[in-house]
Short mmCIF file of C-alpha atoms in Angstrom, two decimals:
data_model
loop_
_atom_site.label_atom_id
_atom_site.label_comp_id
_atom_site.label_asym_id
_atom_site.label_seq_id
_atom_site.Cartn_x
_atom_site.Cartn_y
_atom_site.Cartn_z
CA MET E 1 102.54 123.84 96.55
CA ARG E 2 105.48 126.02 97.58
CA LEU E 3 104.23 128.83 95.39
CA ALA E 4 100.75 128.59 96.92
CA LEU E 5 102.14 128.62 100.47
CA THR E 6 104.34 131.59 99.66
CA GLY E 7 101.39 133.40 98.12
CA LEU E 8 99.23 132.64 101.15
CA GLY E 9 101.91 133.99 103.45
CA LEU E 10 102.22 137.19 101.42
CA LEU E 11 98.44 137.54 101.35
CA LEU E 12 98.28 137.25 105.13
CA LEU E 13 101.00 139.89 105.49
CA GLY E 14 99.05 142.16 103.15
CA ALA E 15 95.85 141.59 105.12
CA LEU E 16 97.71 142.41 108.32
CA ALA E 17 98.93 145.66 106.76
CA MET E 18 95.33 146.56 105.92
CA VAL E 19 94.01 145.67 109.39
CA THR E 20 96.69 147.71 111.13
CA GLY E 21 96.11 150.69 108.84
CA LEU E 22 99.55 150.49 107.28
CA LEU E 23 97.88 150.00 103.91
CA PRO E 24 94.83 152.31 103.73
CA PRO E 25 91.64 150.68 102.35
CA THR E 26 91.42 153.27 99.58
CA ASP E 27 94.92 152.36 98.39
CA ALA E 28 94.03 148.67 98.49
CA LEU E 29 90.88 149.35 96.47
CA GLN E 30 92.81 151.32 93.84
CA LEU E 31 95.36 148.51 93.69
CA GLY E 32 92.58 145.98 93.15
CA GLU E 33 91.07 147.99 90.30
CA ARG E 34 94.46 148.16 88.62
CA VAL E 35 95.45 144.54 89.15
CA LEU E 36 92.16 142.76 88.42
CA PRO E 37 92.39 142.98 84.59
CA VAL E 38 95.98 141.73 84.78
CA LEU E 39 94.99 138.70 86.86
CA VAL E 40 92.02 137.91 84.62
CA PHE E 41 94.32 137.96 81.60
CA ALA E 42 96.89 135.75 83.36
CA ALA E 43 94.23 133.18 84.25
CA ALA E 44 92.59 133.21 80.81
CA ILE E 45 95.80 132.97 78.79
CA THR E 46 96.91 130.05 80.96
CA VAL E 47 93.66 128.21 80.22
CA VAL E 48 94.02 128.91 76.48
CA ALA E 49 97.63 127.73 76.39
CA GLU E 50 96.99 124.61 78.49
CA LEU E 51 94.03 123.50 76.37
CA ALA E 52 95.82 124.28 73.10
CA ALA E 53 98.74 122.16 74.31
CA ASP E 54 96.35 119.36 75.30
CA ALA E 55 94.85 119.44 71.80
CA GLY E 56 98.34 119.00 70.31
CA VAL E 57 98.82 122.47 68.83
CA PHE E 58 102.34 123.03 70.20
CA THR E 59 103.42 119.49 69.29
CA ALA E 60 102.18 119.97 65.74
CA VAL E 61 104.06 123.25 65.40
CA ALA E 62 107.24 121.57 66.68
CA GLY E 63 106.76 118.82 64.09
CA VAL E 64 106.50 121.43 61.36
CA LEU E 65 109.75 123.00 62.56
CA ALA E 66 111.48 119.63 62.45
CA ARG E 67 110.36 119.09 58.86
CA VAL E 68 111.27 122.62 57.79
CA SER E 69 114.79 122.22 59.18
CA ARG E 70 115.38 119.20 56.88
CA GLY E 71 117.73 117.51 59.30
CA ARG E 72 119.96 120.54 59.94
CA THR E 73 120.49 121.03 63.68
CA LEU E 74 121.29 124.73 63.46
CA VAL E 75 118.14 125.45 61.44
CA LEU E 76 116.04 123.45 63.90
CA TRP E 77 117.46 125.42 66.82
CA LEU E 78 116.90 128.75 65.06
CA CYS E 79 113.29 127.71 64.41
CA VAL E 80 112.91 126.90 68.12
CA ALA E 81 114.33 130.32 68.99
CA ALA E 82 111.89 132.04 66.62
CA LEU E 83 108.98 130.04 68.04
CA SER E 84 110.05 130.95 71.59
CA ILE E 85 110.08 134.64 70.70
CA LEU E 86 106.64 134.48 69.07
CA SER E 87 105.19 132.42 71.92
CA THR E 88 106.52 134.85 74.51
CA ALA E 89 105.42 137.95 72.62
CA PHE E 90 101.82 136.83 72.08
CA LEU E 91 101.12 134.15 74.69
CA SER E 92 103.28 135.41 77.59
CA ILE E 93 106.48 134.44 79.32
CA ASP E 94 104.90 131.63 81.35
CA THR E 95 103.46 129.91 78.28
CA THR E 96 106.93 129.64 76.74
CA ALA E 97 108.61 128.52 79.95
CA VAL E 98 105.95 126.04 81.04
CA LEU E 99 104.26 124.69 77.90
CA LEU E 100 106.77 125.17 75.09
CA THR E 101 109.75 123.81 77.06
CA PRO E 102 108.49 120.18 77.29
CA VAL E 103 107.65 120.19 73.57
CA VAL E 104 111.10 121.50 72.66
CA VAL E 105 112.86 119.02 74.96
CA LEU E 106 110.99 116.07 73.46
CA LEU E 107 111.70 117.42 69.97
CA ALA E 108 115.44 117.50 70.74
CA ARG E 109 115.37 113.99 72.20
CA HIS E 110 113.54 112.56 69.20
CA ALA E 111 116.21 114.13 67.00
CA GLY E 112 118.96 112.54 69.11
CA LEU E 113 120.20 115.93 70.36
CA ARG E 114 121.10 117.08 73.86
CA PRO E 115 118.09 118.96 75.26
CA LEU E 116 120.01 121.56 77.31
CA PRO E 117 120.71 124.13 74.54
CA PHE E 118 117.07 123.98 73.47
CA ALA E 119 115.78 124.21 77.05
CA LEU E 120 118.02 127.20 77.80
CA THR E 121 116.76 128.85 74.63
CA THR E 122 113.16 128.70 75.82
CA VAL E 123 113.82 130.04 79.32
CA TRP E 124 116.18 132.81 78.25
CA LEU E 125 113.87 134.01 75.50
CA ALA E 126 110.82 133.62 77.73
CA ASN E 127 112.39 136.38 79.82
CA THR E 128 114.28 138.55 77.36
CA ALA E 129 111.69 138.41 74.54
CA SER E 130 108.93 139.59 76.87
CA LEU E 131 109.43 143.24 75.89
CA TRP E 132 107.46 143.08 72.64
CA LEU E 133 103.85 143.53 73.72
CA PRO E 134 101.88 144.38 76.87
CA VAL E 135 100.61 140.77 77.04
CA SER E 136 104.14 139.33 77.03
CA ASN E 137 104.68 139.84 80.75
CA LEU E 138 102.64 140.83 83.81
CA SER E 139 105.03 143.72 84.42
CA ASN E 140 104.22 145.01 80.92
CA LEU E 141 100.50 144.91 81.63
CA LEU E 142 101.06 146.97 84.76
CA ALA E 143 103.26 149.47 82.92
CA ALA E 144 101.26 149.70 79.69
CA PRO E 145 98.68 152.32 80.80
CA LYS E 146 101.51 154.67 81.81
CA LEU E 147 103.65 153.92 78.78
CA SER E 148 100.99 153.99 76.11
CA PRO E 149 97.30 154.66 76.76
CA SER E 150 96.71 153.99 73.04
CA GLY E 151 97.42 150.27 73.40
CA ALA E 152 99.93 147.80 71.99
CA GLY E 153 100.89 150.04 69.08
CA GLY E 154 102.23 152.80 71.28
CA PHE E 155 103.91 150.28 73.56
CA LEU E 156 105.69 148.68 70.62
CA SER E 157 106.70 152.04 69.12
CA LEU E 158 108.60 152.81 72.34
CA LEU E 159 110.09 149.38 72.99
CA TRP E 160 110.60 147.80 69.56
CA ALA E 161 114.34 148.45 69.46
CA PRO E 162 115.06 147.15 73.00
CA ALA E 163 112.77 144.17 72.34
CA LEU E 164 114.63 143.33 69.13
CA VAL E 165 118.02 143.64 70.78
CA ALA E 166 116.95 141.65 73.87
CA SER E 167 115.71 138.88 71.57
CA VAL E 168 118.81 138.75 69.38
CA VAL E 169 121.63 139.06 71.93
CA PRO E 170 120.76 135.88 73.91
CA VAL E 171 120.41 133.94 70.64
CA LEU E 172 123.87 135.03 69.54
CA LEU E 173 125.37 134.14 72.91
CA LEU E 174 123.65 130.76 72.97
CA PHE E 175 125.12 130.03 69.55
CA LEU E 176 128.60 130.93 70.80
CA PHE E 177 128.20 128.76 73.90
CA PHE E 178 126.78 125.71 72.08
CA ARG E 179 128.00 126.12 68.50
CA ARG E 180 129.56 122.65 68.38
CA GLU E 181 126.37 120.93 69.52
CA LEU E 182 124.28 122.96 67.11
CA SER E 183 126.29 121.92 64.06
CA GLY E 184 125.72 118.76 62.07
CA ARG E 185 122.55 116.97 61.07
CA PHE E 186 119.83 114.78 62.58
CA ARG E 187 117.14 112.45 61.30
CA PRO E 188 113.68 113.96 61.84
CA GLU E 189 110.99 111.58 63.10
CA GLN E 190 107.44 111.45 61.83
CA THR E 191 105.10 113.13 64.33
CA ALA E 192 101.81 111.47 65.20
CA SER E 193 98.57 113.01 63.95
CA PRO E 194 96.27 114.65 66.53
CA SER E 195 93.99 112.13 68.20
CA ASP E 196 90.98 114.46 67.80
CA ARG E 197 91.12 116.56 64.66
CA VAL E 198 88.05 118.61 65.54
CA LEU E 199 89.58 119.52 68.89
CA PHE E 200 92.94 120.24 67.30
CA TRP E 201 91.65 122.52 64.55
CA SER E 202 89.24 124.29 66.90
CA SER E 203 92.07 125.02 69.32
CA ALA E 204 94.46 126.07 66.55
CA ALA E 205 91.87 128.37 64.96
CA THR E 206 90.99 129.96 68.31
CA THR E 207 94.65 130.63 69.06
CA VAL E 208 95.31 132.06 65.59
CA VAL E 209 92.31 134.40 65.87
CA LEU E 210 93.35 135.47 69.37
CA LEU E 211 96.91 136.51 68.50
CA PRO E 212 96.14 139.59 66.35
CA LEU E 213 93.41 140.67 68.78
CA LEU E 214 96.08 141.01 71.47
CA THR E 215 97.75 143.77 69.45
CA THR E 216 94.64 145.91 69.06
CA GLY E 217 93.32 148.60 71.38
CA LEU E 218 91.15 146.08 73.25
CA GLU E 219 92.12 145.42 76.83
CA PRO E 220 93.94 142.08 76.61
CA TRP E 221 91.70 140.31 79.13
CA ILE E 222 88.64 140.71 76.87
CA PRO E 223 89.69 138.63 73.81
CA THR E 224 91.67 136.23 75.99
CA THR E 225 88.67 135.50 78.20
CA ALA E 226 86.51 134.99 75.12
CA ALA E 227 89.06 132.56 73.66
CA ALA E 228 89.23 130.65 76.95
CA ALA E 229 85.43 130.39 77.01
CA VAL E 230 85.35 129.03 73.45
CA LEU E 231 87.95 126.36 74.22
CA LEU E 232 86.25 125.38 77.47
CA ILE E 233 83.01 124.79 75.56
CA VAL E 234 84.76 122.78 72.82
CA PHE E 235 86.60 120.64 75.36
CA ALA E 236 83.40 120.12 77.36
CA ILE E 237 81.90 118.61 74.22
CA ARG E 238 84.90 116.71 72.86
CA ARG E 239 87.21 115.90 75.83
CA ARG E 240 85.59 116.59 79.16
CA ARG E 241 88.29 114.69 81.08
CA SER E 242 90.78 117.47 80.33
CA LEU E 243 88.70 120.02 82.24
CA SER E 244 89.65 120.40 85.88
CA TRP E 245 90.52 123.11 88.38
CA ARG E 246 94.19 122.45 87.62
CA LEU E 247 93.75 124.56 84.49
CA PHE E 248 93.25 127.61 86.69
CA PRO E 249 96.59 129.05 87.91
CA GLY E 250 95.39 129.52 91.48
CA SER E 251 98.87 129.44 93.01
CA LEU E 252 100.09 132.13 90.62
CA ILE E 253 97.08 134.36 91.29
CA LEU E 254 97.47 133.95 95.04
CA PHE E 255 101.17 134.74 94.84
CA VAL E 256 100.69 137.86 92.71
CA CYS E 257 97.86 139.20 94.89
CA GLY E 258 99.91 138.79 98.06
CA LEU E 259 102.96 140.28 96.39
CA PHE E 260 101.09 143.39 95.29
CA LEU E 261 99.68 143.98 98.77
CA VAL E 262 103.05 143.58 100.49
CA VAL E 263 104.90 145.89 98.09
CA SER E 264 102.11 148.49 98.38
CA ALA E 265 102.48 148.34 102.15
CA ALA E 266 106.23 148.80 101.76
CA HIS E 267 105.61 151.96 99.75
CA SER E 268 103.41 153.21 102.58
CA LEU E 269 106.44 152.78 104.84
CA GLY E 270 108.52 155.05 102.61
CA LEU E 271 110.03 152.77 99.97
CA GLY E 272 108.96 155.17 97.23
CA ARG E 273 110.69 158.11 98.90
CA LEU E 274 113.83 156.03 99.34
CA LEU E 275 113.97 155.29 95.60
CA GLY E 276 112.50 158.58 94.44
CA GLY E 277 115.63 160.05 92.89
CA LEU E 278 116.54 157.04 90.83
CA GLY E 279 114.37 157.47 87.76
CA HIS E 280 114.90 161.10 86.78
CA GLY E 281 116.70 161.78 83.55
CA THR E 282 116.68 160.17 80.13
CA ASP E 283 120.39 160.26 79.42
CA LEU E 284 122.14 156.92 79.00
CA PRO E 285 123.68 156.74 82.52
CA ALA E 286 120.27 157.41 84.13
CA LEU E 287 118.56 154.79 81.99
CA LEU E 288 121.31 152.27 82.71
CA ALA E 289 120.93 152.97 86.43
CA MET E 290 117.21 152.27 86.25
CA ALA E 291 117.58 149.13 84.12
CA GLY E 292 120.46 147.89 86.25
CA SER E 293 118.45 148.42 89.43
CA GLY E 294 115.58 146.41 87.94
CA ALA E 295 117.89 143.57 86.91
CA LEU E 296 119.66 143.54 90.29
CA GLY E 297 116.40 143.63 92.22
CA SER E 298 114.98 140.82 90.10
CA ASN E 299 117.92 138.53 90.79
CA LEU E 300 117.92 139.37 94.49
CA VAL E 301 114.21 138.87 95.14
CA ASN E 302 112.06 138.41 92.00
CA ASN E 303 111.18 140.51 88.98
CA LEU E 304 107.61 141.35 89.99
CA PRO E 305 108.43 142.84 93.40
CA ALA E 306 111.41 144.57 91.82
CA TYR E 307 109.11 146.21 89.28
CA LEU E 308 106.51 147.18 91.86
CA ALA E 309 109.15 148.65 94.16
CA LEU E 310 110.84 150.72 91.45
CA GLU E 311 107.81 151.75 89.39
CA PRO E 312 107.08 154.97 91.36
CA ALA E 313 110.71 156.00 90.89
CA ALA E 314 110.40 155.94 87.10
CA GLY E 315 109.63 159.56 86.40
CA THR E 316 109.16 159.38 82.62
CA PRO E 317 107.85 156.82 80.11
CA VAL E 318 111.37 156.26 78.82
CA SER E 319 112.61 155.64 82.36
CA LEU E 320 109.74 153.21 82.93
CA ALA E 321 110.70 151.44 79.70
CA ALA E 322 114.26 151.13 81.05
CA LEU E 323 112.85 149.56 84.20
CA LEU E 324 110.97 147.02 82.07
CA ILE E 325 114.23 146.14 80.33
CA GLY E 326 115.80 145.44 83.71
CA VAL E 327 113.01 143.33 85.16
CA ASN E 328 112.20 141.48 81.90
CA ALA E 329 115.60 140.89 80.31
CA GLY E 330 117.59 140.84 83.55
CA PRO E 331 116.26 137.82 85.53
CA LEU E 332 118.72 135.29 84.08
CA VAL E 333 121.14 134.75 86.96
CA THR E 334 119.35 133.34 90.01
CA PRO E 335 116.67 130.60 89.88
CA TRP E 336 114.09 132.74 91.69
CA ALA E 337 114.63 135.86 89.59
CA SER E 338 111.44 135.16 87.66
CA LEU E 339 108.54 132.86 88.36
CA ALA E 340 108.84 131.52 84.80
CA THR E 341 112.35 130.21 85.55
CA LEU E 342 111.14 128.25 88.58
CA LEU E 343 108.24 126.80 86.59
CA TRP E 344 110.62 125.97 83.73
CA HIS E 345 112.93 124.09 86.08
CA SER E 346 110.08 122.07 87.56
CA ARG E 347 109.05 120.98 84.05
CA LEU E 348 112.64 119.93 83.29
CA GLN E 349 112.77 117.88 86.47
CA ALA E 350 109.60 116.07 85.41
CA LEU E 351 111.32 115.28 82.09
CA ASN E 352 114.53 114.09 83.82
CA VAL E 353 116.59 116.90 82.33
CA ARG E 354 119.27 117.96 84.77
CA VAL E 355 120.31 121.61 84.95
CA SER E 356 123.26 122.75 87.04
CA TRP E 357 122.31 125.96 88.83
CA ARG E 358 126.00 126.80 89.06
CA GLY E 359 126.29 126.57 85.29
CA TYR E 360 123.03 128.48 84.86
CA LEU E 361 124.34 131.26 87.12
CA THR E 362 127.68 131.39 85.31
CA LEU E 363 126.06 131.75 81.89
CA GLY E 364 123.56 134.25 83.31
CA LEU E 365 126.36 136.46 84.60
CA VAL E 366 127.54 136.75 81.01
CA VAL E 367 124.26 137.17 79.16
CA THR E 368 122.45 139.44 81.63
CA PRO E 369 124.74 142.51 81.64
CA LEU E 370 125.33 142.29 77.90
CA THR E 371 121.62 142.02 77.11
CA VAL E 372 120.52 144.75 79.53
CA LEU E 373 123.31 147.08 78.40
CA ALA E 374 122.57 146.56 74.70
CA ALA E 375 118.78 146.84 75.08
CA THR E 376 119.02 149.97 77.23
CA SER E 377 121.42 151.55 74.76
CA ALA E 378 118.91 150.81 71.99
CA LEU E 379 116.18 152.48 74.06
CA TRP E 380 118.33 155.56 74.58
CA LEU E 381 119.32 155.68 70.90
CA PHE E 382 115.82 155.31 69.42
CA ALA E 383 113.44 156.62 72.09
CA ALA E 384 115.23 159.04 74.37
CA GLN E 385 116.81 161.34 71.81
#
């Protein structure tokens, strides 16, 4: 509800900017043409992930991880980290934060383990591991046409090293923070079979087919929309009660639309000129300045407005990649730094898992600069030379 009200307020501010002429209609139209595919993808991937979770796909995968770990806590946690990275890379940051988190928490509880290390793993990697593919984060989808018109392959060729580093550094730090809790053994429980095998295997097959299609030259919204349509048809036949308007992320769409309009209006007021000198240069200090600005802006306001505000200042593809490092791997300090973190926290509250924001901030102040510094250095070493 708060997200919807915030989005409505931003949308009204954007409409006011258009009515007063602050945001010219032509600029608003161009913005709409750019943003529409991103919003369609966000809505479709949410439907796919929600229905796959309802069919028991994520729970089944978690059960497989528990069996593979053979009672070793460290192996189980490493499997959860790997699953979080894959989920984020292919199914987006919000899928990991919102849908994988409850599965991981319940998995930890069934194993008699404290959920916090596992929950922190999902939210940290939901952010930091979102550098792998254009579909991993909304900011990536906005940046992808400028970074690599050829599709996911070109995007990955530029960002593979930062993505790898940003995925590994938080895992190493989490191990250092929680190494005592992650040692020892547990007794894995037998997971229940899916209640509807046809629904389960249809959802699993659709998801498996979708994943490689997201790495091709197709615009991501096309295969994702097709996958959502397939699952909606299957659920309409097998489990109609699961279909409701709650599957559609209306609050998120409203928030993003309003956000885009407000930031575009701010650029009309001269925000772009104010930040214009920031993104020139591909030497390490210039890239660190861009990434650091993205991380700072994300933790002050939110990663999406931070990206939109700084995007025009990124004068080269490498500089734009540095900005993505800042706004993707940097939002680990404040609760509002990324929408995924807020959604993650609401899911934890529903599961009665308490998280101290003071502790979250303290850990974030350690992991954020180290991750952003290491990932940006990897970008400079492998892409800017």
